[in-house]
Amino acid sequence: MNEENTIKNKRKPINLKELLFDNIVTIMFVILCLIGVKYSGQPMIFIVNELIARISRNSFLVLSLIIPVLAGMGLNFGIVIGAMAGQIALIAVTHWKIAGIQGFILSALLTVPIAVLFGYLTGKLLNKTKGQEMIASMILGFFANGLYQLLFLFLIGTLIPMNNPVLVLSGGVGIKNTIDLSGGIKYALDNIVKFPILDVIVVASIISIIYILFKGLKNKKLTKKHIINLSIFLIVVIASILLNQIQPIFKMIKVPVVTILVVTLLCIFNVFIMKTKLGQDFKAVGQDNHVAKVSGIAVDKIRIISIIISTVFAGWGQLIFLQNLGTLNTYGSHEQVGMFAIAALLIGGASVSRATISQAIIGTILFHTLFIVSPQAGKNLLGSAQIGEYFRVFVAYGVIGLSLGLHAWKKQIQAKNKLKV
Amino acid sequence: MVETMRDVTKKLGFARTTIIAFLIILCVMAVFLKIPIYMLLSDTLVRTGMNGILVLAMVPGILCGIGLNFGIPLGIVCGLLGGLISIEMNLRGFSAFFIAVIISIPIAAVVGYFYGVLLNKVKGSEMMVSTYVGFSAISLMCIGWLILPFSSSEIKWPIGDGLRTTISLSSRFDKILNNFLSFHIGKVNIPTGLLIFFIISCLLVYLFLNSKAGITMKAVGDNPKFAIASGIDVDKSRIIGTMLSTILGAVGIITYAQSYGFFQLYQAPMMMGFAAVAAILIGGASAQNAKISHVILGTFLFQGLLTIALPVANKIITQGNLSEVARVVVQYGIILYALTKVEGGK
């Protein structure tokens, strides 16, 4: 990304403009969400409550996209395949009637070999379609969906013996369209422990304060940034405690702590892996295939590894998603996974070649805020809830198209500037 | 014998040989399962004509260098608009059909122009961008269908707001081309009008491709650098190709609708682009090169596969929708196969 830096340095006077330009999607969404929240007329408590459920449900899937982006493969539209792997494991576990957290852990374990295999095959294919990874992974998702339907509609009951009236259609062939997970892994992860939101914020802030202090003591120096962060967290702690006293209604909003912890673990993993040799290889491959190859990195292998990791995480992400939802739509649950996750990531300000954890989280919050408020806002503003529904679908597709377009456009401009230099 | 076989397979390529073989096997099975083969043949002919122009829309796109035009839903939306306006004007019969076509062409031309400008800005990522442009156009028009001020009772829901999801053409121009001059050979029904319309469209595109503008466009698609060196305005040629592709998409959906008997609004046209892409790829086109013959062969093979597979599959497995699953696997499998060749070509 050296070129990008030099170009940026040259245009220092218009830095603010560039900052706006780079984050235009996110800024637009903040405005859209504010408008939506205002006109939906829904109480804040309801929105926050929904939002927390959705963040814990979806952010794992969004985070699973980051590693391939860093490895220069663009957005992995193929996480649908990971989601399928998760669902295959889930159906098996439901069949064996293993419920609760044991069922969840077992399906998570089962997901791994399936997703590794799928990811490996995806990686192989994407190595054959270098430069077109995104469209190839998207079409691959559609293709895999056909094979998935073949498996569950025709092979179950004929080639694969399965005698389970709860799961199999009355004719004895094929899995039912919707599977109720309420006797199985529904809320397996979410319901382990739930705490009121403000308590969680207080504890998380205190942990962060201790961490910053610890780091500061270790380096024997507190920088300006540290002090600013410390004061922010202190204000948050005080504000939360005060809010707890004034507005007892906040105690009603509960956070599924374990789910959030799992998501945090994934964030830590993502940070950690970038510091290892493998992470450096990802970065090197992401910046320049050719240079990476010359410096002795097995480019193809690294690319396959990044897709495998992404696929496995997507499988787990789908499990988290489904345990919260409580019903598995056998032939539909996975279809939109990729699109929604990618839209969320892009809304957070990520691009095809750059994505961070904070972008993923911010994007998830913004995207789902819009999801919660848009039907009601559409009804209040335009007199039809249906318009709001279609609007959010349009937004999801539109934002992906816009981001991909902007990215390609920037690349073209960069190429031209390079020629001039 | 083996030599000629090998020659033929080499010319057709692995994918096409497999599909042709599969089609022949299906036909044989159909005979054994006592499915009336003449019915299947008539259906295949109808569906070839019905989908043909949508597939034809891929040709200018591929030749001008924007690759497989996954953004064809843009054209489809323009066609739907033209069709609805024609119903709104209370026309019937041939005039209804041709007015629909005539109205939709300028709309599609304008839309195609801006779409072309956009695609010029995103060179190198056209396929990805166009896919999402198509998706967002369809979802934007979902809002459009809810608020457009049409007043004809055939178009609007009797109660509530917005347009119907499917609009019947039975009193307008349902099967008007199919039935024009149609005749029977044995028990096979030949939809003459439909086929003539398809072939005329092919001919027009062929003539265009051999005109000066068409040849310039092909040069641009073949080798943009060489085209610049010979003083061709690359961006302009690409815009012309995109416009033509969008216009053909619009005409294509009207032809499709008259044969199908319905206009389908809202989400229905979302995935139509993929079927058209798959059809031309089956015919032998690649992301860089396409011919009219690829369109005709591809549409025939793909639609033949679908029509013949359906009753055969239903005879073998009574449960579920195997042919639909087979369509998904074949359609996306063939697109994937073509995408792996994109890199191989470079």
PDB file of C-alpha atoms in Angstrom, chain A residues 31-296:
ATOM      1  CA  ILE A  31     -27.697   9.790   8.928  1.00  0.00           C
ATOM      2  CA  LEU A  32     -30.120   7.194   7.506  1.00  0.00           C
ATOM      3  CA  CYS A  33     -30.288   5.405  10.846  1.00  0.00           C
ATOM      4  CA  LEU A  34     -30.913   8.621  12.738  1.00  0.00           C
ATOM      5  CA  ILE A  35     -33.751   9.505  10.371  1.00  0.00           C
ATOM      6  CA  GLY A  36     -35.130   5.971  10.688  1.00  0.00           C
ATOM      7  CA  VAL A  37     -34.968   5.972  14.471  1.00  0.00           C
ATOM      8  CA  LYS A  38     -36.678   9.341  14.635  1.00  0.00           C
ATOM      9  CA  TYR A  39     -39.535   8.482  12.301  1.00  0.00           C
ATOM     10  CA  SER A  40     -40.126   4.918  13.412  1.00  0.00           C
ATOM     11  CA  GLY A  41     -41.375   6.283  16.716  1.00  0.00           C
ATOM     12  CA  GLN A  42     -40.271   3.125  18.460  1.00  0.00           C
ATOM     13  CA  PRO A  43     -39.064   3.423  22.061  1.00  0.00           C
ATOM     14  CA  MET A  44     -35.295   3.500  22.514  1.00  0.00           C
ATOM     15  CA  ILE A  45     -35.458   0.557  24.908  1.00  0.00           C
ATOM     16  CA  PHE A  46     -37.020  -1.642  22.248  1.00  0.00           C
ATOM     17  CA  ILE A  47     -34.439  -0.668  19.645  1.00  0.00           C
ATOM     18  CA  VAL A  48     -31.499  -1.226  21.983  1.00  0.00           C
ATOM     19  CA  ASN A  49     -32.881  -4.560  23.079  1.00  0.00           C
ATOM     20  CA  GLU A  50     -33.348  -5.776  19.512  1.00  0.00           C
ATOM     21  CA  LEU A  51     -29.964  -4.430  18.570  1.00  0.00           C
ATOM     22  CA  ILE A  52     -28.157  -6.371  21.266  1.00  0.00           C
ATOM     23  CA  ALA A  53     -29.859  -9.577  20.205  1.00  0.00           C
ATOM     24  CA  ARG A  54     -28.875  -8.925  16.610  1.00  0.00           C
ATOM     25  CA  ILE A  55     -25.291  -7.950  17.360  1.00  0.00           C
ATOM     26  CA  SER A  56     -24.706 -11.121  19.344  1.00  0.00           C
ATOM     27  CA  ARG A  57     -26.448 -13.096  16.608  1.00  0.00           C
ATOM     28  CA  ASN A  58     -24.728 -11.678  13.533  1.00  0.00           C
ATOM     29  CA  SER A  59     -21.351 -10.184  14.361  1.00  0.00           C
ATOM     30  CA  PHE A  60     -19.529 -13.534  14.331  1.00  0.00           C
ATOM     31  CA  LEU A  61     -20.531 -14.051  10.704  1.00  0.00           C
ATOM     32  CA  VAL A  62     -19.425 -10.549   9.766  1.00  0.00           C
ATOM     33  CA  LEU A  63     -16.089 -11.031  11.508  1.00  0.00           C
ATOM     34  CA  SER A  64     -15.501 -14.239   9.573  1.00  0.00           C
ATOM     35  CA  LEU A  65     -15.068 -12.124   6.446  1.00  0.00           C
ATOM     36  CA  ILE A  66     -12.009 -10.215   7.584  1.00  0.00           C
ATOM     37  CA  ILE A  67      -9.134 -12.625   6.983  1.00  0.00           C
ATOM     38  CA  PRO A  68      -9.703 -13.210   3.238  1.00  0.00           C
ATOM     39  CA  VAL A  69      -9.934  -9.431   2.765  1.00  0.00           C
ATOM     40  CA  LEU A  70      -6.527  -9.031   4.369  1.00  0.00           C
ATOM     41  CA  ALA A  71      -5.161 -11.804   2.178  1.00  0.00           C
ATOM     42  CA  GLY A  72      -6.261  -9.809  -0.859  1.00  0.00           C
ATOM     43  CA  MET A  73      -9.059 -12.131  -1.958  1.00  0.00           C
ATOM     44  CA  GLY A  74     -11.790  -9.587  -1.550  1.00  0.00           C
ATOM     45  CA  LEU A  75     -15.073 -10.218   0.177  1.00  0.00           C
ATOM     46  CA  ASN A  76     -15.756 -13.888   0.600  1.00  0.00           C
ATOM     47  CA  PHE A  77     -19.244 -14.286  -0.821  1.00  0.00           C
ATOM     48  CA  GLY A  78     -18.665 -18.005  -0.281  1.00  0.00           C
ATOM     49  CA  ILE A  79     -19.341 -17.874   3.454  1.00  0.00           C
ATOM     50  CA  VAL A  80     -22.707 -19.290   2.447  1.00  0.00           C
ATOM     51  CA  ILE A  81     -20.815 -22.554   2.103  1.00  0.00           C
ATOM     52  CA  GLY A  82     -19.552 -22.265   5.654  1.00  0.00           C
ATOM     53  CA  ALA A  83     -23.105 -21.669   6.771  1.00  0.00           C
ATOM     54  CA  MET A  84     -24.148 -24.860   4.980  1.00  0.00           C
ATOM     55  CA  ALA A  85     -21.431 -26.781   6.797  1.00  0.00           C
ATOM     56  CA  GLY A  86     -22.800 -25.481  10.085  1.00  0.00           C
ATOM     57  CA  GLN A  87     -26.316 -26.500   9.146  1.00  0.00           C
ATOM     58  CA  ILE A  88     -25.261 -29.995   8.102  1.00  0.00           C
ATOM     59  CA  ALA A  89     -23.661 -30.462  11.509  1.00  0.00           C
ATOM     60  CA  LEU A  90     -26.693 -28.993  13.211  1.00  0.00           C
ATOM     61  CA  ILE A  91     -29.097 -31.352  11.461  1.00  0.00           C
ATOM     62  CA  ALA A  92     -26.942 -34.313  12.460  1.00  0.00           C
ATOM     63  CA  VAL A  93     -26.903 -33.195  16.072  1.00  0.00           C
ATOM     64  CA  THR A  94     -30.651 -32.576  16.059  1.00  0.00           C
ATOM     65  CA  HIS A  95     -31.102 -36.059  14.646  1.00  0.00           C
ATOM     66  CA  TRP A  96     -29.096 -37.563  17.494  1.00  0.00           C
ATOM     67  CA  LYS A  97     -31.257 -35.558  19.907  1.00  0.00           C
ATOM     68  CA  ILE A  98     -28.359 -33.986  21.726  1.00  0.00           C
ATOM     69  CA  ALA A  99     -29.712 -30.809  23.247  1.00  0.00           C
ATOM     70  CA  GLY A 100     -28.450 -27.774  25.058  1.00  0.00           C
ATOM     71  CA  ILE A 101     -24.873 -26.653  25.266  1.00  0.00           C
ATOM     72  CA  GLN A 102     -23.553 -30.189  24.675  1.00  0.00           C
ATOM     73  CA  GLY A 103     -25.416 -30.257  21.385  1.00  0.00           C
ATOM     74  CA  PHE A 104     -24.070 -26.859  20.508  1.00  0.00           C
ATOM     75  CA  ILE A 105     -20.465 -27.774  21.248  1.00  0.00           C
ATOM     76  CA  LEU A 106     -20.790 -31.045  19.378  1.00  0.00           C
ATOM     77  CA  SER A 107     -22.218 -29.325  16.307  1.00  0.00           C
ATOM     78  CA  ALA A 108     -19.441 -26.738  16.507  1.00  0.00           C
ATOM     79  CA  LEU A 109     -16.884 -29.560  16.549  1.00  0.00           C
ATOM     80  CA  LEU A 110     -18.626 -31.373  13.715  1.00  0.00           C
ATOM     81  CA  THR A 111     -18.678 -28.206  11.661  1.00  0.00           C
ATOM     82  CA  VAL A 112     -14.892 -28.035  11.638  1.00  0.00           C
ATOM     83  CA  PRO A 113     -14.015 -31.010   9.407  1.00  0.00           C
ATOM     84  CA  ILE A 114     -16.892 -30.290   7.029  1.00  0.00           C
ATOM     85  CA  ALA A 115     -16.026 -26.612   6.756  1.00  0.00           C
ATOM     86  CA  VAL A 116     -12.313 -27.347   6.348  1.00  0.00           C
ATOM     87  CA  LEU A 117     -13.094 -29.631   3.430  1.00  0.00           C
ATOM     88  CA  PHE A 118     -15.473 -27.097   1.862  1.00  0.00           C
ATOM     89  CA  GLY A 119     -13.023 -24.292   2.458  1.00  0.00           C
ATOM     90  CA  TYR A 120     -10.211 -26.261   0.880  1.00  0.00           C
ATOM     91  CA  LEU A 121     -12.269 -26.896  -2.247  1.00  0.00           C
ATOM     92  CA  THR A 122     -13.365 -23.255  -2.363  1.00  0.00           C
ATOM     93  CA  GLY A 123      -9.756 -22.155  -2.057  1.00  0.00           C
ATOM     94  CA  LYS A 124      -8.706 -24.470  -4.874  1.00  0.00           C
ATOM     95  CA  LEU A 125     -11.363 -22.996  -7.126  1.00  0.00           C
ATOM     96  CA  LEU A 126     -10.566 -19.421  -6.175  1.00  0.00           C
ATOM     97  CA  ASN A 127      -6.929 -20.027  -7.030  1.00  0.00           C
ATOM     98  CA  LYS A 128      -8.091 -20.915 -10.512  1.00  0.00           C
ATOM     99  CA  THR A 129     -10.097 -17.712 -10.810  1.00  0.00           C
ATOM    100  CA  LYS A 130      -7.597 -15.171  -9.535  1.00  0.00           C
ATOM    101  CA  GLY A 131      -8.797 -11.637 -10.082  1.00  0.00           C
ATOM    102  CA  GLN A 132     -12.422 -12.768 -10.168  1.00  0.00           C
ATOM    103  CA  GLU A 133     -12.628 -14.226  -6.658  1.00  0.00           C
ATOM    104  CA  MET A 134     -15.699 -12.372  -5.562  1.00  0.00           C
ATOM    105  CA  ILE A 135     -17.977 -13.249  -8.451  1.00  0.00           C
ATOM    106  CA  ALA A 136     -16.596 -16.794  -8.454  1.00  0.00           C
ATOM    107  CA  SER A 137     -17.251 -17.282  -4.748  1.00  0.00           C
ATOM    108  CA  MET A 138     -20.731 -15.857  -5.152  1.00  0.00           C
ATOM    109  CA  ILE A 139     -21.615 -18.189  -8.018  1.00  0.00           C
ATOM    110  CA  LEU A 140     -19.995 -21.003  -6.067  1.00  0.00           C
ATOM    111  CA  GLY A 141     -22.398 -20.237  -3.250  1.00  0.00           C
ATOM    112  CA  PHE A 142     -25.360 -20.632  -5.611  1.00  0.00           C
ATOM    113  CA  PHE A 143     -23.868 -23.814  -7.031  1.00  0.00           C
ATOM    114  CA  ALA A 144     -23.241 -25.290  -3.598  1.00  0.00           C
ATOM    115  CA  ASN A 145     -26.813 -24.455  -2.704  1.00  0.00           C
ATOM    116  CA  GLY A 146     -27.910 -26.789  -5.488  1.00  0.00           C
ATOM    117  CA  LEU A 147     -25.731 -29.590  -4.158  1.00  0.00           C
ATOM    118  CA  TYR A 148     -26.970 -28.891  -0.638  1.00  0.00           C
ATOM    119  CA  GLN A 149     -30.560 -29.257  -1.799  1.00  0.00           C
ATOM    120  CA  LEU A 150     -29.646 -32.437  -3.595  1.00  0.00           C
ATOM    121  CA  LEU A 151     -28.225 -33.790  -0.357  1.00  0.00           C
ATOM    122  CA  PHE A 152     -31.146 -32.920   1.869  1.00  0.00           C
ATOM    123  CA  LEU A 153     -34.026 -33.302  -0.560  1.00  0.00           C
ATOM    124  CA  PHE A 154     -33.084 -36.505  -2.327  1.00  0.00           C
ATOM    125  CA  LEU A 155     -30.156 -38.298  -0.731  1.00  0.00           C
ATOM    126  CA  ILE A 156     -31.517 -38.291   2.802  1.00  0.00           C
ATOM    127  CA  GLY A 157     -33.868 -41.241   3.035  1.00  0.00           C
ATOM    128  CA  THR A 158     -32.666 -42.847  -0.164  1.00  0.00           C
ATOM    129  CA  LEU A 159     -28.881 -43.208  -0.046  1.00  0.00           C
ATOM    130  CA  ILE A 160     -28.430 -41.959   3.490  1.00  0.00           C
ATOM    131  CA  PRO A 161     -30.722 -43.870   5.801  1.00  0.00           C
ATOM    132  CA  MET A 162     -32.532 -41.615   8.224  1.00  0.00           C
ATOM    133  CA  ASN A 163     -35.622 -42.617  10.091  1.00  0.00           C
ATOM    134  CA  ASN A 164     -36.735 -39.646  12.067  1.00  0.00           C
ATOM    135  CA  PRO A 165     -40.321 -38.430  11.707  1.00  0.00           C
ATOM    136  CA  VAL A 166     -39.408 -35.117  13.323  1.00  0.00           C
ATOM    137  CA  LEU A 167     -36.854 -34.271  10.651  1.00  0.00           C
ATOM    138  CA  VAL A 168     -37.773 -36.249   7.553  1.00  0.00           C
ATOM    139  CA  LEU A 169     -40.739 -35.461   5.328  1.00  0.00           C
ATOM    140  CA  SER A 170     -43.761 -37.733   5.578  1.00  0.00           C
ATOM    141  CA  GLY A 171     -42.768 -39.557   2.388  1.00  0.00           C
ATOM    142  CA  GLY A 172     -39.535 -40.756   3.992  1.00  0.00           C
ATOM    143  CA  VAL A 173     -37.278 -38.836   1.626  1.00  0.00           C
ATOM    144  CA  GLY A 174     -35.912 -35.365   2.263  1.00  0.00           C
ATOM    145  CA  ILE A 175     -35.574 -33.112   5.278  1.00  0.00           C
ATOM    146  CA  LYS A 176     -38.459 -30.903   6.310  1.00  0.00           C
ATOM    147  CA  ASN A 177     -38.440 -27.284   5.300  1.00  0.00           C
ATOM    148  CA  THR A 178     -38.338 -25.859   8.786  1.00  0.00           C
ATOM    149  CA  ILE A 179     -36.862 -27.530  11.832  1.00  0.00           C
ATOM    150  CA  ASP A 180     -37.791 -26.353  15.271  1.00  0.00           C
ATOM    151  CA  LEU A 181     -34.751 -26.158  17.509  1.00  0.00           C
ATOM    152  CA  SER A 182     -36.605 -25.299  20.694  1.00  0.00           C
ATOM    153  CA  GLY A 183     -36.112 -28.772  22.149  1.00  0.00           C
ATOM    154  CA  GLY A 184     -32.526 -28.762  20.927  1.00  0.00           C
ATOM    155  CA  ILE A 185     -29.926 -26.080  20.846  1.00  0.00           C
ATOM    156  CA  LYS A 186     -32.191 -23.023  20.986  1.00  0.00           C
ATOM    157  CA  TYR A 187     -30.552 -20.375  23.190  1.00  0.00           C
ATOM    158  CA  ALA A 188     -27.904 -22.967  24.127  1.00  0.00           C
ATOM    159  CA  LEU A 189     -25.273 -20.273  24.174  1.00  0.00           C
ATOM    160  CA  ASP A 190     -27.356 -17.198  24.899  1.00  0.00           C
ATOM    161  CA  ASN A 191     -29.082 -18.471  27.990  1.00  0.00           C
ATOM    162  CA  ILE A 192     -26.018 -19.638  29.896  1.00  0.00           C
ATOM    163  CA  VAL A 193     -25.700 -16.297  31.641  1.00  0.00           C
ATOM    164  CA  LYS A 194     -27.457 -13.029  31.016  1.00  0.00           C
ATOM    165  CA  PHE A 195     -26.662  -9.804  32.780  1.00  0.00           C
ATOM    166  CA  PRO A 196     -28.244  -6.366  32.612  1.00  0.00           C
ATOM    167  CA  ILE A 197     -26.565  -4.276  29.949  1.00  0.00           C
ATOM    168  CA  LEU A 198     -25.305  -1.489  32.186  1.00  0.00           C
ATOM    169  CA  ASP A 199     -23.577  -3.924  34.533  1.00  0.00           C
ATOM    170  CA  VAL A 200     -21.847  -5.483  31.551  1.00  0.00           C
ATOM    171  CA  ILE A 201     -20.710  -2.089  30.287  1.00  0.00           C
ATOM    172  CA  VAL A 202     -19.353  -1.163  33.732  1.00  0.00           C
ATOM    173  CA  VAL A 203     -17.433  -4.419  34.050  1.00  0.00           C
ATOM    174  CA  ALA A 204     -16.082  -4.241  30.480  1.00  0.00           C
ATOM    175  CA  SER A 205     -14.955  -0.640  31.007  1.00  0.00           C
ATOM    176  CA  ILE A 206     -13.234  -1.458  34.265  1.00  0.00           C
ATOM    177  CA  ILE A 207     -11.422  -4.367  32.609  1.00  0.00           C
ATOM    178  CA  SER A 208     -10.319  -2.028  29.813  1.00  0.00           C
ATOM    179  CA  ILE A 209      -9.085   0.540  32.359  1.00  0.00           C
ATOM    180  CA  ILE A 210      -7.081  -2.106  34.174  1.00  0.00           C
ATOM    181  CA  TYR A 211      -5.665  -3.352  30.850  1.00  0.00           C
ATOM    182  CA  ILE A 212      -4.581   0.159  29.810  1.00  0.00           C
ATOM    183  CA  LEU A 213      -3.023   0.838  33.189  1.00  0.00           C
ATOM    184  CA  PHE A 214      -1.240  -2.501  33.075  1.00  0.00           C
ATOM    185  CA  LYS A 215       0.145  -1.737  29.633  1.00  0.00           C
ATOM    186  CA  GLY A 216       1.154   1.735  30.741  1.00  0.00           C
ATOM    187  CA  LEU A 217       2.964   0.406  33.791  1.00  0.00           C
ATOM    188  CA  LYS A 218       4.744  -2.190  31.708  1.00  0.00           C
ATOM    189  CA  ASN A 219       6.060   0.467  29.332  1.00  0.00           C
ATOM    190  CA  LYS A 220       6.523   2.828  32.311  1.00  0.00           C
ATOM    191  CA  LYS A 221       4.883   5.598  30.341  1.00  0.00           C
ATOM    192  CA  LEU A 222       1.322   6.782  29.757  1.00  0.00           C
ATOM    193  CA  THR A 223       0.917   8.449  26.375  1.00  0.00           C
ATOM    194  CA  LYS A 224      -1.694  11.078  25.556  1.00  0.00           C
ATOM    195  CA  LYS A 225      -3.795   8.470  23.777  1.00  0.00           C
ATOM    196  CA  HIS A 226      -3.828   6.251  26.833  1.00  0.00           C
ATOM    197  CA  ILE A 227      -4.988   9.073  29.053  1.00  0.00           C
ATOM    198  CA  ILE A 228      -7.777  10.008  26.656  1.00  0.00           C
ATOM    199  CA  ASN A 229      -8.942   6.405  26.503  1.00  0.00           C
ATOM    200  CA  LEU A 230      -8.780   6.119  30.276  1.00  0.00           C
ATOM    201  CA  SER A 231     -10.921   9.171  30.783  1.00  0.00           C
ATOM    202  CA  ILE A 232     -13.469   7.973  28.208  1.00  0.00           C
ATOM    203  CA  PHE A 233     -13.856   4.652  29.981  1.00  0.00           C
ATOM    204  CA  LEU A 234     -14.109   6.404  33.360  1.00  0.00           C
ATOM    205  CA  ILE A 235     -16.899   8.626  32.050  1.00  0.00           C
ATOM    206  CA  VAL A 236     -18.678   5.565  30.657  1.00  0.00           C
ATOM    207  CA  VAL A 237     -18.477   3.819  34.031  1.00  0.00           C
ATOM    208  CA  ILE A 238     -19.834   6.802  35.919  1.00  0.00           C
ATOM    209  CA  ALA A 239     -22.555   7.462  33.348  1.00  0.00           C
ATOM    210  CA  SER A 240     -23.679   3.826  33.405  1.00  0.00           C
ATOM    211  CA  ILE A 241     -23.877   3.729  37.195  1.00  0.00           C
ATOM    212  CA  LEU A 242     -25.850   6.974  37.205  1.00  0.00           C
ATOM    213  CA  LEU A 243     -28.198   5.743  34.452  1.00  0.00           C
ATOM    214  CA  ASN A 244     -28.780   2.589  36.434  1.00  0.00           C
ATOM    215  CA  GLN A 245     -30.008   4.689  39.346  1.00  0.00           C
ATOM    216  CA  ILE A 246     -32.153   7.079  37.318  1.00  0.00           C
ATOM    217  CA  GLN A 247     -33.622   4.743  34.718  1.00  0.00           C
ATOM    218  CA  PRO A 248     -34.285   1.349  36.293  1.00  0.00           C
ATOM    219  CA  ILE A 249     -35.900   0.258  33.026  1.00  0.00           C
ATOM    220  CA  PHE A 250     -32.408  -0.379  31.673  1.00  0.00           C
ATOM    221  CA  LYS A 251     -32.194  -3.372  33.990  1.00  0.00           C
ATOM    222  CA  MET A 252     -34.691  -5.040  31.681  1.00  0.00           C
ATOM    223  CA  ILE A 253     -32.197  -5.163  28.824  1.00  0.00           C
ATOM    224  CA  LYS A 254     -30.088  -8.265  29.257  1.00  0.00           C
ATOM    225  CA  VAL A 255     -26.942  -9.214  27.416  1.00  0.00           C
ATOM    226  CA  PRO A 256     -26.064 -12.820  26.528  1.00  0.00           C
ATOM    227  CA  VAL A 257     -22.622 -12.678  28.067  1.00  0.00           C
ATOM    228  CA  VAL A 258     -21.225 -15.963  26.754  1.00  0.00           C
ATOM    229  CA  THR A 259     -22.165 -15.164  23.160  1.00  0.00           C
ATOM    230  CA  ILE A 260     -20.515 -11.764  23.433  1.00  0.00           C
ATOM    231  CA  LEU A 261     -17.455 -13.434  24.956  1.00  0.00           C
ATOM    232  CA  VAL A 262     -17.249 -15.861  22.027  1.00  0.00           C
ATOM    233  CA  VAL A 263     -17.415 -12.950  19.608  1.00  0.00           C
ATOM    234  CA  THR A 264     -14.710 -11.151  21.587  1.00  0.00           C
ATOM    235  CA  LEU A 265     -12.579 -14.280  21.411  1.00  0.00           C
ATOM    236  CA  LEU A 266     -12.868 -14.235  17.630  1.00  0.00           C
ATOM    237  CA  CYS A 267     -11.816 -10.570  17.603  1.00  0.00           C
ATOM    238  CA  ILE A 268      -8.794 -11.401  19.740  1.00  0.00           C
ATOM    239  CA  PHE A 269      -7.981 -14.315  17.452  1.00  0.00           C
ATOM    240  CA  ASN A 270      -8.140 -12.048  14.420  1.00  0.00           C
ATOM    241  CA  VAL A 271      -5.764  -9.575  16.053  1.00  0.00           C
ATOM    242  CA  PHE A 272      -3.496 -12.328  17.291  1.00  0.00           C
ATOM    243  CA  ILE A 273      -3.193 -14.183  14.000  1.00  0.00           C
ATOM    244  CA  MET A 274      -2.064 -11.050  12.203  1.00  0.00           C
ATOM    245  CA  LYS A 275       0.912 -10.916  14.543  1.00  0.00           C
ATOM    246  CA  THR A 276       2.083 -14.431  13.705  1.00  0.00           C
ATOM    247  CA  LYS A 277       4.128 -15.523  10.721  1.00  0.00           C
ATOM    248  CA  LEU A 278       0.944 -16.724   9.035  1.00  0.00           C
ATOM    249  CA  GLY A 279      -0.667 -13.322   9.484  1.00  0.00           C
ATOM    250  CA  GLN A 280       2.326 -11.582   7.973  1.00  0.00           C
ATOM    251  CA  ASP A 281       2.084 -13.958   5.042  1.00  0.00           C
ATOM    252  CA  PHE A 282      -1.597 -13.041   4.635  1.00  0.00           C
ATOM    253  CA  LYS A 283      -0.633  -9.392   4.523  1.00  0.00           C
ATOM    254  CA  ALA A 284       2.212  -9.973   2.086  1.00  0.00           C
ATOM    255  CA  VAL A 285      -0.009 -11.962  -0.260  1.00  0.00           C
ATOM    256  CA  GLY A 286      -2.729  -9.339   0.074  1.00  0.00           C
ATOM    257  CA  GLN A 287      -0.398  -6.549  -0.948  1.00  0.00           C
ATOM    258  CA  ASP A 288       1.254  -8.128  -3.916  1.00  0.00           C
ATOM    259  CA  ASN A 289       0.950 -11.684  -5.133  1.00  0.00           C
ATOM    260  CA  HIS A 290       4.056 -11.466  -7.206  1.00  0.00           C
ATOM    261  CA  VAL A 291       6.342  -9.960  -4.578  1.00  0.00           C
ATOM    262  CA  ALA A 292       5.073 -12.493  -2.059  1.00  0.00           C
ATOM    263  CA  LYS A 293       5.882 -15.318  -4.418  1.00  0.00           C
ATOM    264  CA  VAL A 294       9.386 -14.008  -5.067  1.00  0.00           C
ATOM    265  CA  SER A 295      10.055 -13.739  -1.348  1.00  0.00           C
ATOM    266  CA  GLY A 296       9.305 -17.435  -0.989  1.00  0.00           C
TER     267      GLY A 296
END
